[in-house]
GROMACS .gro file of C-alpha atoms in nm:
model
  344
    1MET     CA    1  -2.141   1.463  -1.677
    2GLN     CA    2  -1.765   1.509  -1.753
    3LYS     CA    3  -1.513   1.376  -1.530
    4ILE     CA    4  -1.141   1.279  -1.566
    5VAL     CA    5  -0.940   1.055  -1.334
    6LEU     CA    6  -0.588   1.137  -1.237
    7PRO     CA    7  -0.445   0.834  -1.089
    8ILE     CA    8  -0.119   0.871  -0.866
    9ASP     CA    9   0.145   0.646  -0.772
   10THR     CA   10   0.044   0.354  -0.506
   11LYS     CA   11   0.281   0.463  -0.226
   12SER     CA   12   0.241   0.820  -0.263
   13PHE     CA   13  -0.074   0.894  -0.038
   14TYR     CA   14  -0.168   0.688   0.227
   15TYR     CA   15  -0.308   0.715   0.605
   16ASN     CA   16  -0.364   0.539   0.903
   17ILE     CA   17  -0.102   0.327   0.835
   18LYS     CA   18   0.208   0.310   1.094
   19ASN     CA   19   0.585   0.273   0.996
   20ASP     CA   20   0.708   0.014   1.130
   21ASN     CA   21   1.032   0.052   0.968
   22ILE     CA   22   1.342   0.187   1.110
   23SER     CA   23   1.436   0.451   0.848
   24GLY     CA   24   1.225   0.588   0.562
   25HIS     CA   25   0.919   0.490   0.337
   26THR     CA   26   0.717   0.801   0.416
   27ALA     CA   27   0.461   0.871   0.146
   28THR     CA   28   0.590   1.063  -0.129
   29VAL     CA   29   0.267   1.274  -0.182
   30ALA     CA   30   0.398   1.338  -0.530
   31THR     CA   31   0.337   1.158  -0.881
   32SER     CA   32   0.566   1.236  -1.192
   33ILE     CA   33   0.337   1.400  -1.493
   34LYS     CA   34   0.682   1.429  -1.729
   35GLN     CA   35   1.002   1.292  -1.650
   36GLY     CA   36   1.265   1.268  -1.948
   37ASN     CA   37   1.065   1.130  -2.281
   38SER     CA   38   0.830   0.966  -2.012
   39ILE     CA   39   0.495   1.128  -2.003
   40ASN     CA   40   0.203   0.975  -1.796
   41ASP     CA   41  -0.099   1.050  -2.020
   42LYS     CA   42  -0.365   1.020  -1.777
   43LEU     CA   43  -0.217   1.260  -1.528
   44MET     CA   44  -0.184   1.505  -1.806
   45GLN     CA   45  -0.544   1.549  -1.793
   46VAL     CA   46  -0.531   1.784  -1.481
   47TYR     CA   47  -0.407   2.098  -1.713
   48LYS     CA   48  -0.750   2.079  -1.847
   49ILE     CA   49  -0.897   2.160  -1.477
   50PRO     CA   50  -1.030   2.516  -1.481
   51MET     CA   51  -1.042   2.802  -1.228
   52GLN     CA   52  -0.704   2.759  -1.161
   53ILE     CA   53  -0.558   2.988  -0.839
   54ASP     CA   54  -0.332   3.312  -0.954
   55TYR     CA   55  -0.053   3.193  -0.767
   56GLN     CA   56   0.180   3.468  -0.897
   57SER     CA   57  -0.017   3.728  -0.706
   58LYS     CA   58   0.028   3.551  -0.402
   59PRO     CA   59   0.378   3.557  -0.313
   60GLU     CA   60   0.333   3.383   0.070
   61LEU     CA   61   0.137   3.091  -0.130
   62VAL     CA   62   0.441   3.026  -0.369
   63ASN     CA   63   0.660   3.058  -0.069
   64GLU     CA   64   0.477   2.775   0.089
   65LEU     CA   65   0.508   2.574  -0.182
   66THR     CA   66   0.852   2.570  -0.269
   67LYS     CA   67   0.997   2.589   0.058
   68ASN     CA   68   1.074   2.245   0.106
   69SER     CA   69   1.235   2.216  -0.257
   70LYS     CA   70   1.584   2.091  -0.241
   71SER     CA   71   1.651   2.235  -0.619
   72GLN     CA   72   1.559   2.462  -0.828
   73ILE     CA   73   1.213   2.467  -0.904
   74LYS     CA   74   0.926   2.664  -0.997
   75ILE     CA   75   0.527   2.659  -0.986
   76THR     CA   76   0.330   2.600  -1.305
   77ASN     CA   77   0.000   2.559  -1.165
   78VAL     CA   78  -0.174   2.552  -0.847
   79PHE     CA   79  -0.555   2.405  -0.779
   80ALA     CA   80  -0.781   2.416  -0.459
   81PHE     CA   81  -1.078   2.222  -0.395
   82LYS     CA   82  -1.354   2.306  -0.162
   83ASN     CA   83  -1.640   2.035  -0.292
   84ILE     CA   84  -1.477   1.735  -0.136
   85LYS     CA   85  -1.620   1.367  -0.218
   86VAL     CA   86  -1.469   1.025  -0.147
   87ASN     CA   87  -1.566   0.728  -0.308
   88GLY     CA   88  -1.827   0.949  -0.474
   89ILE     CA   89  -1.980   1.043  -0.133
   90SER     CA   90  -1.974   1.410  -0.066
   91ILE     CA   91  -1.827   1.512   0.301
   92GLN     CA   92  -1.839   1.858   0.482
   93THR     CA   93  -1.547   2.030   0.515
   94SER     CA   94  -1.443   2.404   0.544
   95LYS     CA   95  -1.134   2.357   0.408
   96SER     CA   96  -0.976   2.332   0.077
   97PHE     CA   97  -0.762   2.057  -0.064
   98CYS     CA   98  -0.467   2.155  -0.278
   99PHE     CA   99  -0.252   2.012  -0.501
  100TYR     CA  100   0.026   2.171  -0.739
  101ILE     CA  101   0.245   2.108  -1.021
  102LYS     CA  102   0.638   2.181  -0.997
  103GLU     CA  103   0.897   2.185  -1.266
  104GLU     CA  104   1.243   2.114  -1.209
  105ILE     CA  105   1.451   2.405  -1.413
  106ASP     CA  106   1.813   2.342  -1.319
  107PRO     CA  107   1.970   2.254  -1.673
  108GLU     CA  108   2.269   2.088  -1.497
  109LYS     CA  109   2.069   1.844  -1.318
  110ALA     CA  110   1.930   1.517  -1.469
  111GLN     CA  111   1.560   1.616  -1.345
  112PHE     CA  112   1.561   1.910  -1.575
  113GLY     CA  113   1.221   1.947  -1.727
  114ARG     CA  114   1.073   1.691  -1.498
  115LEU     CA  115   0.694   1.763  -1.410
  116LYS     CA  116   0.555   1.614  -1.068
  117LEU     CA  117   0.199   1.692  -0.907
  118HIS     CA  118   0.247   1.750  -0.549
  119TYR     CA  119  -0.022   1.688  -0.289
  120PRO     CA  120   0.126   1.738   0.050
  121MET     CA  121  -0.050   1.634   0.389
  122SER     CA  122   0.077   1.949   0.573
  123LEU     CA  123   0.006   2.203   0.362
  124LYS     CA  124  -0.166   2.489   0.498
  125TYR     CA  125  -0.219   2.859   0.385
  126GLU     CA  126  -0.517   3.115   0.426
  127ASP     CA  127  -0.550   3.454   0.273
  128THR     CA  128  -0.910   3.631   0.239
  129ASP     CA  129  -1.000   3.405  -0.098
  130LEU     CA  130  -0.834   3.097   0.023
  131ASP     CA  131  -0.810   2.860   0.318
  132ILE     CA  132  -0.633   2.543   0.248
  133ASP     CA  133  -0.592   2.296   0.507
  134ASN     CA  134  -0.497   1.938   0.375
  135LYS     CA  135  -0.405   1.779   0.678
  136ASN     CA  136  -0.774   1.869   0.828
  137VAL     CA  137  -0.928   1.774   0.492
  138ILE     CA  138  -0.726   1.435   0.519
  139ASN     CA  139  -0.862   1.413   0.881
  140THR     CA  140  -1.187   1.485   0.754
  141ILE     CA  141  -1.137   1.187   0.517
  142SER     CA  142  -1.024   0.940   0.785
  143GLU     CA  143  -1.310   1.033   1.000
  144HIS     CA  144  -1.565   0.941   0.716
  145LEU     CA  145  -1.402   0.618   0.684
  146LYS     CA  146  -1.418   0.532   1.068
  147GLY     CA  147  -1.052   0.577   1.085
  148TYR     CA  148  -0.960   0.261   0.889
  149ALA     CA  149  -0.612   0.275   0.701
  150PHE     CA  150  -0.639   0.369   0.361
  151ILE     CA  151  -0.462   0.443   0.013
  152VAL     CA  152  -0.549   0.713  -0.254
  153THR     CA  153  -0.545   0.562  -0.566
  154ALA     CA  154  -0.671   0.845  -0.795
  155PHE     CA  155  -0.797   1.201  -0.784
  156GLU     CA  156  -1.120   1.219  -0.995
  157TYR     CA  157  -1.242   1.576  -1.123
  158ASP     CA  158  -1.612   1.670  -1.190
  159PHE     CA  159  -1.639   1.936  -1.413
  160ASP     CA  160  -2.020   2.038  -1.339
  161GLU     CA  161  -1.984   1.988  -1.012
  162ASP     CA  162  -1.622   2.148  -0.947
  163SER     CA  163  -1.580   1.901  -0.715
  164LEU     CA  164  -1.254   1.634  -0.621
  165ASN     CA  165  -1.358   1.323  -0.549
  166PHE     CA  166  -1.082   1.108  -0.369
  167LYS     CA  167  -1.068   0.722  -0.500
  168ILE     CA  168  -0.933   0.552  -0.192
  169THR     CA  169  -0.882   0.151  -0.125
  170ILE     CA  170  -0.975   0.072   0.228
  171ILE     CA  171  -0.607  -0.091   0.318
  172GLY     CA  172  -0.678  -0.239   0.703
  173GLU     CA  173  -0.762  -0.138   1.015
  174ASN     CA  174  -0.588   0.173   1.191
  175SER     CA  175  -0.240   0.175   1.254
  176ILE     CA  176  -0.170  -0.135   1.031
  177PRO     CA  177   0.189  -0.177   1.001
  178TYR     CA  178   0.379  -0.039   0.677
  179SER     CA  179   0.548  -0.399   0.638
  180LYS     CA  180   0.211  -0.569   0.648
  181VAL     CA  181   0.064  -0.375   0.353
  182PHE     CA  182   0.368  -0.300   0.129
  183ILE     CA  183   0.687  -0.464   0.009
  184ASN     CA  184   0.980  -0.258   0.068
  185ASN     CA  185   1.109  -0.235  -0.279
  186LYS     CA  186   1.151  -0.010  -0.544
  187GLY     CA  187   1.033  -0.022  -0.916
  188VAL     CA  188   0.695  -0.119  -1.057
  189GLY     CA  189   0.498  -0.457  -1.011
  190ASN     CA  190   0.282  -0.554  -0.730
  191LYS     CA  191   0.347  -0.296  -0.389
  192TYR     CA  192   0.119  -0.508  -0.184
  193THR     CA  193   0.268  -0.794   0.082
  194SER     CA  194   0.136  -1.142   0.008
  195ILE     CA  195   0.295  -1.308   0.246
  196PHE     CA  196   0.010  -1.244   0.535
  197ASP     CA  197  -0.311  -1.447   0.545
  198GLU     CA  198  -0.592  -1.511   0.783
  199TYR     CA  199  -0.608  -1.914   0.868
  200ALA     CA  200  -0.934  -1.958   1.076
  201ASP     CA  201  -0.988  -2.310   1.230
  202SER     CA  202  -1.158  -2.461   0.902
  203TYR     CA  203  -0.940  -2.780   0.894
  204ASP     CA  204  -1.179  -3.015   1.076
  205MET     CA  205  -1.474  -2.880   0.889
  206GLU     CA  206  -1.308  -2.920   0.537
  207ILE     CA  207  -1.107  -3.206   0.571
  208ILE     CA  208  -1.323  -3.504   0.485
  209SER     CA  209  -1.500  -3.332   0.165
  210LEU     CA  210  -1.167  -3.268   0.025
  211LYS     CA  211  -1.016  -3.584   0.077
  212LYS     CA  212  -1.321  -3.731  -0.099
  213TYR     CA  213  -1.274  -3.468  -0.383
  214TYR     CA  214  -0.908  -3.548  -0.425
  215SER     CA  215  -0.942  -3.931  -0.400
  216ASN     CA  216  -1.099  -3.913  -0.717
  217TYR     CA  217  -0.783  -3.795  -0.898
  218ASN     CA  218  -0.577  -4.046  -0.697
  219GLU     CA  219  -0.445  -3.739  -0.431
  220ASN     CA  220  -0.454  -3.710  -0.087
  221VAL     CA  221  -0.484  -3.377   0.114
  222ASP     CA  222  -0.347  -3.300   0.458
  223PRO     CA  223  -0.208  -3.059   0.711
  224SER     CA  224   0.103  -3.040   0.482
  225ASN     CA  225  -0.087  -2.942   0.159
  226TYR     CA  226  -0.390  -2.822   0.334
  227ARG     CA  227  -0.311  -2.459   0.249
  228GLU     CA  228  -0.260  -2.510  -0.109
  229ALA     CA  229  -0.598  -2.696  -0.145
  230ILE     CA  230  -0.776  -2.377   0.018
  231SER     CA  231  -0.597  -2.172  -0.204
  232LYS     CA  232  -0.731  -2.323  -0.475
  233ASN     CA  233  -1.089  -2.310  -0.379
  234ASP     CA  234  -1.024  -1.942  -0.322
  235TYR     CA  235  -0.920  -1.855  -0.613
  236ILE     CA  236  -1.230  -2.057  -0.786
  237ALA     CA  237  -1.471  -1.870  -0.565
  238GLY     CA  238  -1.294  -1.562  -0.645
  239SER     CA  239  -1.323  -1.601  -1.038
  240LEU     CA  240  -1.690  -1.706  -0.974
  241VAL     CA  241  -1.781  -1.386  -0.790
  242GLU     CA  242  -1.558  -1.151  -1.001
  243ASN     CA  243  -1.751  -1.307  -1.328
  244ILE     CA  244  -2.103  -1.213  -1.168
  245LEU     CA  245  -2.004  -0.870  -1.099
  246ILE     CA  246  -1.897  -0.843  -1.439
  247GLU     CA  247  -2.200  -0.974  -1.591
  248LYS     CA  248  -2.383  -0.723  -1.388
  249GLY     CA  249  -2.237  -0.454  -1.517
  250PHE     CA  250  -2.058  -0.316  -1.206
  251THR     CA  251  -1.761  -0.063  -1.250
  252SER     CA  252  -1.427  -0.026  -1.088
  253ILE     CA  253  -1.404  -0.389  -0.986
  254LYS     CA  254  -1.092  -0.502  -0.768
  255ASN     CA  255  -1.017  -0.799  -0.642
  256LEU     CA  256  -0.810  -0.676  -0.344
  257SER     CA  257  -0.788  -0.997  -0.166
  258SER     CA  258  -0.572  -1.138  -0.453
  259GLU     CA  259  -0.319  -0.840  -0.424
  260PHE     CA  260  -0.350  -0.789  -0.026
  261THR     CA  261  -0.407  -1.147   0.131
  262TYR     CA  262  -0.447  -0.970   0.431
  263SER     CA  263  -0.749  -0.712   0.367
  264LEU     CA  264  -1.077  -0.700   0.537
  265TYR     CA  265  -1.284  -0.734   0.218
  266ASP     CA  266  -1.235  -0.961  -0.104
  267PHE     CA  267  -1.404  -0.731  -0.348
  268SER     CA  268  -1.500  -0.379  -0.412
  269TYR     CA  269  -1.698  -0.226  -0.697
  270GLU     CA  270  -1.882   0.089  -0.786
  271LYS     CA  271  -2.238   0.103  -0.801
  272ASP     CA  272  -2.417   0.411  -0.924
  273GLY     CA  273  -2.092   0.586  -0.851
  274LYS     CA  274  -2.080   0.450  -0.482
  275VAL     CA  275  -1.865   0.209  -0.378
  276LYS     CA  276  -1.960  -0.117  -0.245
  277TYR     CA  277  -1.773  -0.419  -0.087
  278LEU     CA  278  -1.791  -0.790  -0.067
  279MET     CA  279  -1.627  -1.061   0.152
  280VAL     CA  280  -1.619  -1.376  -0.001
  281PHE     CA  281  -1.598  -1.737   0.169
  282ASN     CA  282  -1.645  -2.055   0.070
  283THR     CA  283  -1.654  -2.434   0.165
  284SER     CA  284  -1.589  -2.777   0.010
  285THR     CA  285  -1.897  -2.876   0.244
  286SER     CA  286  -2.272  -2.834   0.191
  287ASN     CA  287  -2.266  -2.651   0.536
  288LYS     CA  288  -2.351  -2.265   0.527
  289TYR     CA  289  -2.103  -2.169   0.771
  290PHE     CA  290  -1.773  -1.975   0.759
  291ASN     CA  291  -1.504  -1.836   0.969
  292ILE     CA  292  -1.467  -1.436   0.995
  293SER     CA  293  -1.234  -1.241   1.187
  294SER     CA  294  -1.331  -0.980   1.443
  295LYS     CA  295  -1.163  -0.718   1.203
  296LYS     CA  296  -1.371  -0.813   0.908
  297LEU     CA  297  -1.671  -0.852   1.156
  298LYS     CA  298  -1.594  -0.500   1.263
  299PHE     CA  299  -1.598  -0.381   0.912
  300LEU     CA  300  -1.894  -0.534   0.827
  301ASN     CA  301  -2.066  -0.355   1.127
  302ASP     CA  302  -1.899  -0.017   1.034
  303PHE     CA  303  -1.988  -0.023   0.656
  304SER     CA  304  -2.324  -0.231   0.699
  305ASP     CA  305  -2.491  -0.019   0.424
  306ASP     CA  306  -2.225  -0.093   0.164
  307THR     CA  307  -2.068  -0.473   0.244
  308LYS     CA  308  -2.208  -0.782   0.177
  309ILE     CA  309  -2.102  -1.161   0.214
  310ILE     CA  310  -2.114  -1.386  -0.045
  311LEU     CA  311  -2.108  -1.763   0.069
  312ILE     CA  312  -2.024  -2.048  -0.219
  313THR     CA  313  -2.093  -2.419  -0.069
  314ASN     CA  314  -1.983  -2.704  -0.224
  315ILE     CA  315  -1.717  -2.505  -0.388
  316LEU     CA  316  -1.553  -2.795  -0.577
  317ASP     CA  317  -1.852  -2.938  -0.720
  318ASN     CA  318  -2.207  -2.785  -0.836
  319PRO     CA  319  -2.109  -2.443  -0.635
  320GLN     CA  320  -2.427  -2.275  -0.457
  321MET     CA  321  -2.414  -1.900  -0.403
  322TYR     CA  322  -2.578  -1.741  -0.083
  323GLU     CA  323  -2.578  -1.357  -0.026
  324TYR     CA  324  -2.612  -1.229   0.334
  325ASN     CA  325  -2.619  -0.873   0.495
  326ILE     CA  326  -2.535  -0.752   0.873
  327ALA     CA  327  -2.913  -0.830   0.925
  328ASP     CA  328  -2.859  -1.223   0.816
  329ILE     CA  329  -2.539  -1.262   0.999
  330ASN     CA  330  -2.656  -1.111   1.341
  331SER     CA  331  -2.918  -1.399   1.332
  332PHE     CA  332  -2.674  -1.660   1.268
  333SER     CA  333  -2.571  -1.910   1.563
  334LYS     CA  334  -2.176  -1.843   1.648
  335SER     CA  335  -1.892  -1.993   1.827
  336ILE     CA  336  -1.561  -1.867   1.924
  337ASN     CA  337  -1.185  -2.003   1.786
  338SER     CA  338  -0.990  -1.799   1.989
  339LEU     CA  339  -0.947  -1.473   2.218
  340MET     CA  340  -0.660  -1.241   2.250
  341LEU     CA  341  -0.628  -1.166   2.624
  342VAL     CA  342  -0.420  -0.862   2.718
  343LYS     CA  343  -0.329  -0.784   3.083
  344GLU     CA  344  -0.366  -0.406   3.145
   0.00000   0.00000   0.00000
């Protein structure tokens, strides 16, 4: 089965994320293929996709694709896809999704010759042959993902099935603020906000075993450095789990919590072409317990068939690993750490 993967810019295509910025910071819905002497070799594969639209015979479509351009451009390639997948799973939609390539043709401009792949959310066009409605397709994808905020990281085209697979990372609950997801800066590097993390009420449970361990190194743990100690434990747990995923031969392993500490899960990976999720918890004690937020618990229920929990006990000394699913979790005894109360 022949496939090509077309990675797109991190902040170019996202949905169900609330823009809490005073101005700007909207999805760019485009990625450069060629700019100056720089060529995106992976995105150049888009030209291999067959069955391109004869857009020159459809002047109204061309007008729709160019109407918002602020410079001299020409359309070079147009693609439409009826068979849509999300993370390897087919979804039912009556509409097609379209992306296209635009070239800057004004020789007086610095951008002359630039090629970009565009995939606007609002694109809509219909004739006797085509029924393009990108927003409808995106809404269908959102429904499939139960309304969670998500980022499209790549398009994957399958030549045998003539299908377009949206490779997606679920990034948070619906309407999560933009500033909680992205760093407001330009250029390359980490685009995710790392300032947020969840601090559950674990201090009372962990502090005795932590003090005992660090006393062997003439060190002490108290509220002033508790965060640092727990962060080290989280790193150890993440490394253990990542190595196991690699050993088991899973693909597309992503340690999301290392990039985005407010994530609803810690790892995603692909198994038989489908995306699976792991939540990873650890304790320095031998007690099989963990604190889980209501948002993570909701995610676990919403994606119960694809999500498992890994609990690592004795994380600092002879770690023991346990795997649980939603049925196991429902059988655990529970205590409530906090409630949010809102007066209607």
